[in-house]
PDB file of C-alpha atoms in Angstrom:
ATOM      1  CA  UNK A   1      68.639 107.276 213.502  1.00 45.00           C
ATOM      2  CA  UNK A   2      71.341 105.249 215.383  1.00 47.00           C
ATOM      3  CA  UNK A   3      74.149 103.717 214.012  1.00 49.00           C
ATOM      4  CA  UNK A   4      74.597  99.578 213.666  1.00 52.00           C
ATOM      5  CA  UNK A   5      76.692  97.734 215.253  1.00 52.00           C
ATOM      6  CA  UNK A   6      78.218  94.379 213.611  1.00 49.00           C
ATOM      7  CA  UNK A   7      78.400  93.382 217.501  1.00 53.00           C
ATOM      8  CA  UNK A   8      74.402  94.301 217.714  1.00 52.00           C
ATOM      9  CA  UNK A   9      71.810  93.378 215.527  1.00 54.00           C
ATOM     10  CA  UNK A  10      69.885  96.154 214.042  1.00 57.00           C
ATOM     11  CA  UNK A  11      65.956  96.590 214.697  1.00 61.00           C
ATOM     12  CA  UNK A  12      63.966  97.564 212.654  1.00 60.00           C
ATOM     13  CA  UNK A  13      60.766  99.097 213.705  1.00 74.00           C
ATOM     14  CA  UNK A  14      57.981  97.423 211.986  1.00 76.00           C
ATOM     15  CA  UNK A  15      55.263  99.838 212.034  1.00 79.00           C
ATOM     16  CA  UNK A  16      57.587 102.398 210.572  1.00 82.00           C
ATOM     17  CA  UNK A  17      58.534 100.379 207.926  1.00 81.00           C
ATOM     18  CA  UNK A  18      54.896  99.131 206.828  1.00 84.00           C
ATOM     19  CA  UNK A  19      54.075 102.965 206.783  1.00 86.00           C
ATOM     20  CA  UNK A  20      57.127 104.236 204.262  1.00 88.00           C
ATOM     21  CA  UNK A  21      56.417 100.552 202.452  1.00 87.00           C
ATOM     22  CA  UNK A  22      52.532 101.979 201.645  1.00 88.00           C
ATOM     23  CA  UNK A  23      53.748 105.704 201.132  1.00 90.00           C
ATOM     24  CA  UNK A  24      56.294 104.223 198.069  1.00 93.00           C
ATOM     25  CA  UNK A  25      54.105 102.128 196.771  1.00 91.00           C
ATOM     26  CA  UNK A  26      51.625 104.811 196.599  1.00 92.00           C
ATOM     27  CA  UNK A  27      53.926 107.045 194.994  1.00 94.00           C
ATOM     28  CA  UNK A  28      55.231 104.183 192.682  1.00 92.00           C
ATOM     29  CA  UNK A  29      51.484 103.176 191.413  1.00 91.00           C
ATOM     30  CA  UNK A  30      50.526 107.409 190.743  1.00 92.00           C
ATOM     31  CA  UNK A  31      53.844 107.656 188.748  1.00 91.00           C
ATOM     32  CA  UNK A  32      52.993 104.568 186.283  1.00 89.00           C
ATOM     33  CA  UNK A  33      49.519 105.856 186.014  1.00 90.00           C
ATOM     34  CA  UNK A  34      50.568 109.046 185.104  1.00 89.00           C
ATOM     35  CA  UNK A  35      53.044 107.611 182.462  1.00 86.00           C
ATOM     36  CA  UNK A  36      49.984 105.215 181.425  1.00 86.00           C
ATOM     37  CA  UNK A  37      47.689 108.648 181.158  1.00 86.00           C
ATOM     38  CA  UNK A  38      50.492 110.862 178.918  1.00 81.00           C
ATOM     39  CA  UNK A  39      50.948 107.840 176.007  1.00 79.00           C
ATOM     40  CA  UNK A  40      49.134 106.171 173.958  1.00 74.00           C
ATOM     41  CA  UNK A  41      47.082 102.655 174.255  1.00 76.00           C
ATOM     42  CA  UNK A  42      50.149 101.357 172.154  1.00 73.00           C
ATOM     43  CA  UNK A  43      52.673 102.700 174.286  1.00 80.00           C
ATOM     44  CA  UNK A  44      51.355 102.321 177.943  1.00 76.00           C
ATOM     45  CA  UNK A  45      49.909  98.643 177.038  1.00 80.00           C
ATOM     46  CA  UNK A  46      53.457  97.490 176.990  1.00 81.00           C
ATOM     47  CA  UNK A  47      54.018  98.841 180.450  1.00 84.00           C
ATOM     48  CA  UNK A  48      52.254  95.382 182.381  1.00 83.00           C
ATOM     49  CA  UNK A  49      55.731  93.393 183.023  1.00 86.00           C
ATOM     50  CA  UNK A  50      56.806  96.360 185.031  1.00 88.00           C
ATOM     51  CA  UNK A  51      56.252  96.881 188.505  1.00 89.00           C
ATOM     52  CA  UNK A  52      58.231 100.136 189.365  1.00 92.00           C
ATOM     53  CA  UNK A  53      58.103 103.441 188.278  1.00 90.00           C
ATOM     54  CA  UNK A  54      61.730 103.223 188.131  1.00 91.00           C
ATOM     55  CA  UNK A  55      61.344 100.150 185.324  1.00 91.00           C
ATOM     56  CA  UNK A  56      58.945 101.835 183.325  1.00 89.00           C
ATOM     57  CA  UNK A  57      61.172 104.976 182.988  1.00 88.00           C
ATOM     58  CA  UNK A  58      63.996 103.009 181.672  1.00 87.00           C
ATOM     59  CA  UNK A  59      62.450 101.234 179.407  1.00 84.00           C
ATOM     60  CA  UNK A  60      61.176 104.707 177.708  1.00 82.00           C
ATOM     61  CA  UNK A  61      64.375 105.931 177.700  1.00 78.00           C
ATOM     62  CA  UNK A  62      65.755 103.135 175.789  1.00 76.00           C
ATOM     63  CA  UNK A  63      63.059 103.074 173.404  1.00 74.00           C
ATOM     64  CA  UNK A  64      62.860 106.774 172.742  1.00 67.00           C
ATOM     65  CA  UNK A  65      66.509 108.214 173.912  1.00 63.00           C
ATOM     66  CA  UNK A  66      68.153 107.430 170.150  1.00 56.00           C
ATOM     67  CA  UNK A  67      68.453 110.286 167.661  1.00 56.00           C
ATOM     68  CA  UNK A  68      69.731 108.263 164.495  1.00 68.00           C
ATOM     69  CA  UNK A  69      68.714 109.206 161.273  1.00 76.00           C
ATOM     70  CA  UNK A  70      66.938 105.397 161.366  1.00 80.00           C
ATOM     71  CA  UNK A  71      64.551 106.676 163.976  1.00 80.00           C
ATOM     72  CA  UNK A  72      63.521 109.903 163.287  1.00 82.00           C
ATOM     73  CA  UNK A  73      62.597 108.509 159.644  1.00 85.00           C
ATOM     74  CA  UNK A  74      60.406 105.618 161.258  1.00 85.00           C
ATOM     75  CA  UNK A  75      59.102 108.296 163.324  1.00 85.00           C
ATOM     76  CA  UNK A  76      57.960 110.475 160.171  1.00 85.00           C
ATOM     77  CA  UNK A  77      56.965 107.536 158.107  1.00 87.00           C
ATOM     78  CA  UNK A  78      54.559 106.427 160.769  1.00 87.00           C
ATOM     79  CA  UNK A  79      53.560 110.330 160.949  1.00 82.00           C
ATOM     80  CA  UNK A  80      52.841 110.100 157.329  1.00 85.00           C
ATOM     81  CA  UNK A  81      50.753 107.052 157.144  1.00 86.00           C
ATOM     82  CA  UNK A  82      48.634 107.808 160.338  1.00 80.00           C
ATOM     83  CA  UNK A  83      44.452 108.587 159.258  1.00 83.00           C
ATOM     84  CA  UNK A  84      42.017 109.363 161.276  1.00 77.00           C
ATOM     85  CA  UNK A  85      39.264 106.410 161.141  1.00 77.00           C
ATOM     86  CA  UNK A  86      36.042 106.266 162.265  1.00 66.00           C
ATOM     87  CA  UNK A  87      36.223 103.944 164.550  1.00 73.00           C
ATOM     88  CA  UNK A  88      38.394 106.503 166.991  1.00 69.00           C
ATOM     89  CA  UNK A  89      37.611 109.225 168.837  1.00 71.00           C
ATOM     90  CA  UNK A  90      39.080 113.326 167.686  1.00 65.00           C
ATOM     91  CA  UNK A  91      40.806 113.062 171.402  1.00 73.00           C
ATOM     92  CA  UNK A  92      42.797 109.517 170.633  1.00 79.00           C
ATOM     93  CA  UNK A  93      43.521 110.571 167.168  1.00 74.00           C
ATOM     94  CA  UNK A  94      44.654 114.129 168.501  1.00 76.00           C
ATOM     95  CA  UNK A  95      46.768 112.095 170.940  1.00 80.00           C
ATOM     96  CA  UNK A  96      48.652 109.873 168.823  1.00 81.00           C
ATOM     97  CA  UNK A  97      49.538 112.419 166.654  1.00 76.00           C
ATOM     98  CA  UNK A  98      50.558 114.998 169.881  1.00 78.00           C
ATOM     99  CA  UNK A  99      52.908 112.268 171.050  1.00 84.00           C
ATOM    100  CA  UNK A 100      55.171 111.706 167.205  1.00 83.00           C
ATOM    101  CA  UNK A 101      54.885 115.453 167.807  1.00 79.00           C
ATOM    102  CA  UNK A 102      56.550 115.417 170.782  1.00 78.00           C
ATOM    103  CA  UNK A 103      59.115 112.373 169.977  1.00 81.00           C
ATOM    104  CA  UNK A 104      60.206 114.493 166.672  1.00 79.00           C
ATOM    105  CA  UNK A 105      61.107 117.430 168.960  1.00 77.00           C
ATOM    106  CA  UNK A 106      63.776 115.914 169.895  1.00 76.00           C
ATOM    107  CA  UNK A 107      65.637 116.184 166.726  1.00 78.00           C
ATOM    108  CA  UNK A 108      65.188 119.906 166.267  1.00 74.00           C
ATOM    109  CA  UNK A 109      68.470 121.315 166.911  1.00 69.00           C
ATOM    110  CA  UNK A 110      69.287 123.822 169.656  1.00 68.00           C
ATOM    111  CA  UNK A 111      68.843 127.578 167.843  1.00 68.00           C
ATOM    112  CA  UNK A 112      72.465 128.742 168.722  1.00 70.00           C
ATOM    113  CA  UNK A 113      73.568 129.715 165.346  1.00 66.00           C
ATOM    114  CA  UNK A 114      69.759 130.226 163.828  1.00 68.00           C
ATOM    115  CA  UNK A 115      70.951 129.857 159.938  1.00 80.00           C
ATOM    116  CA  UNK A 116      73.166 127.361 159.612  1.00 80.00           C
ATOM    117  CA  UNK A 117      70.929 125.503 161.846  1.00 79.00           C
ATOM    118  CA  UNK A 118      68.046 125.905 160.556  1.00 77.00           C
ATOM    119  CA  UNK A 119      69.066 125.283 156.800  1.00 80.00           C
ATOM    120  CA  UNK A 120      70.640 121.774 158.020  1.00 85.00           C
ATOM    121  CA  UNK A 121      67.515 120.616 159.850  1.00 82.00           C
ATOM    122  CA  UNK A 122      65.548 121.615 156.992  1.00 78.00           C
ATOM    123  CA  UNK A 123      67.497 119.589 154.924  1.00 85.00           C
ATOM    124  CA  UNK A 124      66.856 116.315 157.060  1.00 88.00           C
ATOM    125  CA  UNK A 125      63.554 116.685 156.663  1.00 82.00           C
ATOM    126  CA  UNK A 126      63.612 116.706 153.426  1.00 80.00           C
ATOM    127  CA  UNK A 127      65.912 113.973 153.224  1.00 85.00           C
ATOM    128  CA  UNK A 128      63.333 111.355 155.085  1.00 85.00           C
ATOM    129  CA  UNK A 129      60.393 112.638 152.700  1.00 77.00           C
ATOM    130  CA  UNK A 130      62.004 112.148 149.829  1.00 78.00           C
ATOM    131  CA  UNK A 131      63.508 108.725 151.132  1.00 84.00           C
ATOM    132  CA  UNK A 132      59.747 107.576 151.913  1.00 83.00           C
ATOM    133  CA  UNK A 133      58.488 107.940 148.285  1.00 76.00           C
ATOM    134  CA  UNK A 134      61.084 105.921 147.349  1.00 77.00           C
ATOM    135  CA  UNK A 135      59.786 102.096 146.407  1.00 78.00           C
ATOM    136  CA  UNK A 136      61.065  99.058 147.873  1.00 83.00           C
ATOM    137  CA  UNK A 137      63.724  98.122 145.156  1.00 79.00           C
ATOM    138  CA  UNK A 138      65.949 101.034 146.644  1.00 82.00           C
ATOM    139  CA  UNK A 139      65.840  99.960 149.776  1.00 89.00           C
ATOM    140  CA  UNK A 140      69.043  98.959 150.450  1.00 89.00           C
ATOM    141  CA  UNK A 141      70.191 102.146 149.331  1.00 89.00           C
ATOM    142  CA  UNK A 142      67.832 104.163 152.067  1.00 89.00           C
ATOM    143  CA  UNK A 143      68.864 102.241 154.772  1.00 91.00           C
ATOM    144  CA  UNK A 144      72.622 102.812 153.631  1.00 91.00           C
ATOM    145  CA  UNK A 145      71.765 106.552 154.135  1.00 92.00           C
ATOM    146  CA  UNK A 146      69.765 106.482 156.971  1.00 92.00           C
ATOM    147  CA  UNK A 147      72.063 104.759 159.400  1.00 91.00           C
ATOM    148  CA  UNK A 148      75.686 107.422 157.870  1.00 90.00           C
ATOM    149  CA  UNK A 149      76.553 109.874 160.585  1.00 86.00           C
ATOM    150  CA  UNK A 150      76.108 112.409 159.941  1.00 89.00           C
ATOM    151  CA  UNK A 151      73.542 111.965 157.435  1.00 91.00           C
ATOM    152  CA  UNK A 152      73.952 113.183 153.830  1.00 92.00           C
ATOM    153  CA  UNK A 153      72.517 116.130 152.566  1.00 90.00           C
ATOM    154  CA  UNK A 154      69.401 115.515 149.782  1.00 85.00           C
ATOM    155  CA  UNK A 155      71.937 116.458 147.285  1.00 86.00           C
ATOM    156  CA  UNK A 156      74.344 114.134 148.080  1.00 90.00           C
ATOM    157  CA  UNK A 157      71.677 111.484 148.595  1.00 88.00           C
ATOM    158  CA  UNK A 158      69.874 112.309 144.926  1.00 87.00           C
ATOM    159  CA  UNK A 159      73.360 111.695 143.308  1.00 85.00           C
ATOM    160  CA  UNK A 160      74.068 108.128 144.482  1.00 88.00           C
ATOM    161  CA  UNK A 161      70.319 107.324 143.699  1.00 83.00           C
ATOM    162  CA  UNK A 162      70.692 108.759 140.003  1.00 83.00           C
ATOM    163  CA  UNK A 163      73.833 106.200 140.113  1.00 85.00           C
ATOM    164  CA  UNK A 164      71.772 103.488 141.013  1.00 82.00           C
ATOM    165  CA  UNK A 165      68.677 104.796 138.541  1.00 77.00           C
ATOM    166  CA  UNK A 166      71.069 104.466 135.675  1.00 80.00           C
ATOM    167  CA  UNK A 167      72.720 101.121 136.485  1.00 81.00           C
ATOM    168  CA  UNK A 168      68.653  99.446 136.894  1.00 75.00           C
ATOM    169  CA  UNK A 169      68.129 101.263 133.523  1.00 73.00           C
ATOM    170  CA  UNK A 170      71.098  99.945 131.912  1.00 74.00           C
ATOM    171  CA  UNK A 171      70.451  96.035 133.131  1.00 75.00           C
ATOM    172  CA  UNK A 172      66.674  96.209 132.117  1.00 67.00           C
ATOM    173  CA  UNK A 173      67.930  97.256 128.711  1.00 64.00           C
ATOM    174  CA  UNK A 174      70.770  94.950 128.237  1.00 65.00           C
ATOM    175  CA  UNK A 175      68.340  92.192 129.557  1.00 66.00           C
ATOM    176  CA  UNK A 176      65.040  92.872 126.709  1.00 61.00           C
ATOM    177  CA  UNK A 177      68.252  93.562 124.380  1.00 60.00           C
ATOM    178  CA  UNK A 178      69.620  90.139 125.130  1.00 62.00           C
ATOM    179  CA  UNK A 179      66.351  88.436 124.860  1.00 59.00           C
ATOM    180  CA  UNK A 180      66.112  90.218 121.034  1.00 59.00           C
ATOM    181  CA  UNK A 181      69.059  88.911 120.075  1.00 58.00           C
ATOM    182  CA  UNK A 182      69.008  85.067 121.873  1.00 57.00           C
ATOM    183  CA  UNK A 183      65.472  84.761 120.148  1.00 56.00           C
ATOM    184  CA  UNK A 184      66.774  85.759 116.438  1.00 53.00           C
ATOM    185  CA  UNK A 185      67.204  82.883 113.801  1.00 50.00           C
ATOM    186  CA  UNK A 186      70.891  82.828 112.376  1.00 51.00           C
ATOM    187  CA  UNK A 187      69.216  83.749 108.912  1.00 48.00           C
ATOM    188  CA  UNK A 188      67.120  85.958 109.728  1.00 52.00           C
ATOM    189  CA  UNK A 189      70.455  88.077 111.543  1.00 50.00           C
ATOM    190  CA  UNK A 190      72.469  87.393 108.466  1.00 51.00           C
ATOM    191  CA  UNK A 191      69.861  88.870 106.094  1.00 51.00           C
ATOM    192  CA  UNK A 192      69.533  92.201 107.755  1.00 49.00           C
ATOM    193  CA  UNK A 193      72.794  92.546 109.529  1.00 47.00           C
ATOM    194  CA  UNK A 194      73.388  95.235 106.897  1.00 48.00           C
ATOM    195  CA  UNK A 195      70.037  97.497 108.429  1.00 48.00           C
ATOM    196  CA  UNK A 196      70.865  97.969 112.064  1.00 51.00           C
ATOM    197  CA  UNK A 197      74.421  96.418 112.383  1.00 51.00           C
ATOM    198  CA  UNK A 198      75.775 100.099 112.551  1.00 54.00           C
ATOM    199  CA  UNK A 199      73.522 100.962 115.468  1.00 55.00           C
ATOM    200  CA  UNK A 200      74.832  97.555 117.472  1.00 53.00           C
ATOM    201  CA  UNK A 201      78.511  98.210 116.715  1.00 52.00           C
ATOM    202  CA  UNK A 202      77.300 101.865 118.309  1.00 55.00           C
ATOM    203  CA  UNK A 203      75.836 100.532 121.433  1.00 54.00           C
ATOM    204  CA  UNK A 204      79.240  98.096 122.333  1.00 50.00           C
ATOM    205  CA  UNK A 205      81.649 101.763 122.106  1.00 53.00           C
ATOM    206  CA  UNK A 206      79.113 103.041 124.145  1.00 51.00           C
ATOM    207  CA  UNK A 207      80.661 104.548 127.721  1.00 44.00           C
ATOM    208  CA  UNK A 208      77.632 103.005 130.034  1.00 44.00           C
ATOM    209  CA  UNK A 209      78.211 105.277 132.785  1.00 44.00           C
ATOM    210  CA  UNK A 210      78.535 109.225 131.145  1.00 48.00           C
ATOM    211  CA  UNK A 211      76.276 107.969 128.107  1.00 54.00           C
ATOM    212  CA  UNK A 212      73.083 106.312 129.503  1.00 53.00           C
ATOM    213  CA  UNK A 213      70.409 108.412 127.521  1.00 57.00           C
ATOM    214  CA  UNK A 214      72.243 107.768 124.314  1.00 60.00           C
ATOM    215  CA  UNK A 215      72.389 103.959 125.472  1.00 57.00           C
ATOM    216  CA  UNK A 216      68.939 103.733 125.954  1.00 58.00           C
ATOM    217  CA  UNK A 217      67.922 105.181 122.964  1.00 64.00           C
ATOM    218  CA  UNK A 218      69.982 103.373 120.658  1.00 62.00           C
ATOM    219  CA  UNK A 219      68.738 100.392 122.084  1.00 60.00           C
ATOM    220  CA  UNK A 220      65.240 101.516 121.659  1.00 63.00           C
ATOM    221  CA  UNK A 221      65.717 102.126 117.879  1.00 66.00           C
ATOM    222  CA  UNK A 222      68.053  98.523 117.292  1.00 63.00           C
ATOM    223  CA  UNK A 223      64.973  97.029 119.292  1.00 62.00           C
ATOM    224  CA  UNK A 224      62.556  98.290 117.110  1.00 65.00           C
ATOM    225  CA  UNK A 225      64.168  97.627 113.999  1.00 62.00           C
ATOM    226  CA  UNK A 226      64.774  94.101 115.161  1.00 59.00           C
ATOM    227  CA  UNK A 227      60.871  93.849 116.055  1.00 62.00           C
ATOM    228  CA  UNK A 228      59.784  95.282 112.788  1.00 62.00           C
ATOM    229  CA  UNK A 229      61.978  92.811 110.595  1.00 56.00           C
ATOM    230  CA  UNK A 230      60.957  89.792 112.650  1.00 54.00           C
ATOM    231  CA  UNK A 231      57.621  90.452 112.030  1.00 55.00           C
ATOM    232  CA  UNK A 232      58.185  91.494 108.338  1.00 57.00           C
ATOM    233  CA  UNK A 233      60.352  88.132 108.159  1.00 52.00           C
ATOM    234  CA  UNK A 234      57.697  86.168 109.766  1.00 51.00           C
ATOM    235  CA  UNK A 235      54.937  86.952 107.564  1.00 51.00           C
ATOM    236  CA  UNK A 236      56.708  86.372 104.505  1.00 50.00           C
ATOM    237  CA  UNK A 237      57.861  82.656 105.596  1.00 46.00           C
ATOM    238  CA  UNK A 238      54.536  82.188 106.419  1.00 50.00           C
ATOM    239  CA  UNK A 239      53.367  83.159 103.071  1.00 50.00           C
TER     240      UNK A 239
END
């Protein structure tokens, strides 16, 4: 090919150019169909804006390049929820399930020191199942987990969740406890004080935080005490 001048205007042989045009475009359209063909309806439906190969492949490597904790859990979760249904084919179901397949591969380490390796993925998996089964009131705490890096072990995770397991415990029980006490006549307090007033002084020294079992059954037995004796106290003024 011969060099341009800035002194002589370039030509450009129209013919040629046409041809290469069709050849690229010919190549461009076989590459999107073959992306199109190798995902799901899901996936490949959300390739229409695009118009070049080139596009497409960017936009897949945006979506799928990230190996957080956040997205390999969304990954399994939507693993774990997908059914087959009858109104899909064995090959689409197959399909959908071949390509999480293939987008959790990604996370599986490199096997260059098999043990350690292997014992650490391990762990991570276990760390987004157990995280799943968790229900929506702790879900501030799972995403605090998921997006750490690196990632806590299930250990690690278990013990900040048993932290947060005692402290809803504790406010549930202070909360029915407060409700006993707001809803008590003056009297009626003053005429069995002498019954369960040792097992209230007991719950105030209480250490919240290394003595939550003991808490909670204290307040179980003050709670039923106080039910009994309303009742008890109830009936009589009735009578």
């Amino acid at each position: 090919m011969s060099a341009c001048h800035v002194s002589s205007p370039c030509h450009v042989n129209a013919s040629l150019y046409q041809t290469q045009l069709e050849d690229w475009d010919s190549v461009n359209s076989k590459i999107i169909i073959w992306f199109s063909n190798t995902s799901v309806s899901s996936i490949h439906s959300l390739f229409t804006p695009f118009e070049t190969a080139k596009e497409v492949w960017e936009y897949l490597a945006e979506r799928y390049s990230s190996v957080d904790g956040a997205n390999e859990y969304q990954l399994r979760l939507e693993l774990h929820h997908l059914r087959f249904n009858s109104g899909q084919t064995l090959t689409d179901f197959y399909n959908k399930l071949s390509n999480l397949w293939n987008h959790l591969a990604q996370f599986e380490p490199t096997w260059t020191c098999p043990t350690v390796a292997f014992y650490a993925y391990r762990d991570r998996s276990c760390l987004s199942h157990f995280l799943m089964a968790l229900p929506p009131d702790y879900e501030h705490i799972r995403a605090s987990l998921l997006h750490r890096h690196p990632l806590p072990t299930v250990g690690q995770a278990l013990a900040e969740l048993r932290s947060e397991e005692a402290r809803k415990k504790t406010m549930v029980f202070i909360s029915i406890l407060s409700l006993f006490w707001r809803h008590l006549s003056g009297h009626h307090y003053n005429h069995h004080l002498s019954l369960f007033g040792f097992l209230a002084r007991k719950i105030c020294h209480l250490d919240l935080r290394r003595n939550i079992v003991a808490f909670v059954d204290v307040t179980l037995t003050l709670m039923k005490i106080v039910t009994l004796y309303a009742i008890t106290y109830s009936k009589e003024f009735c009578i």
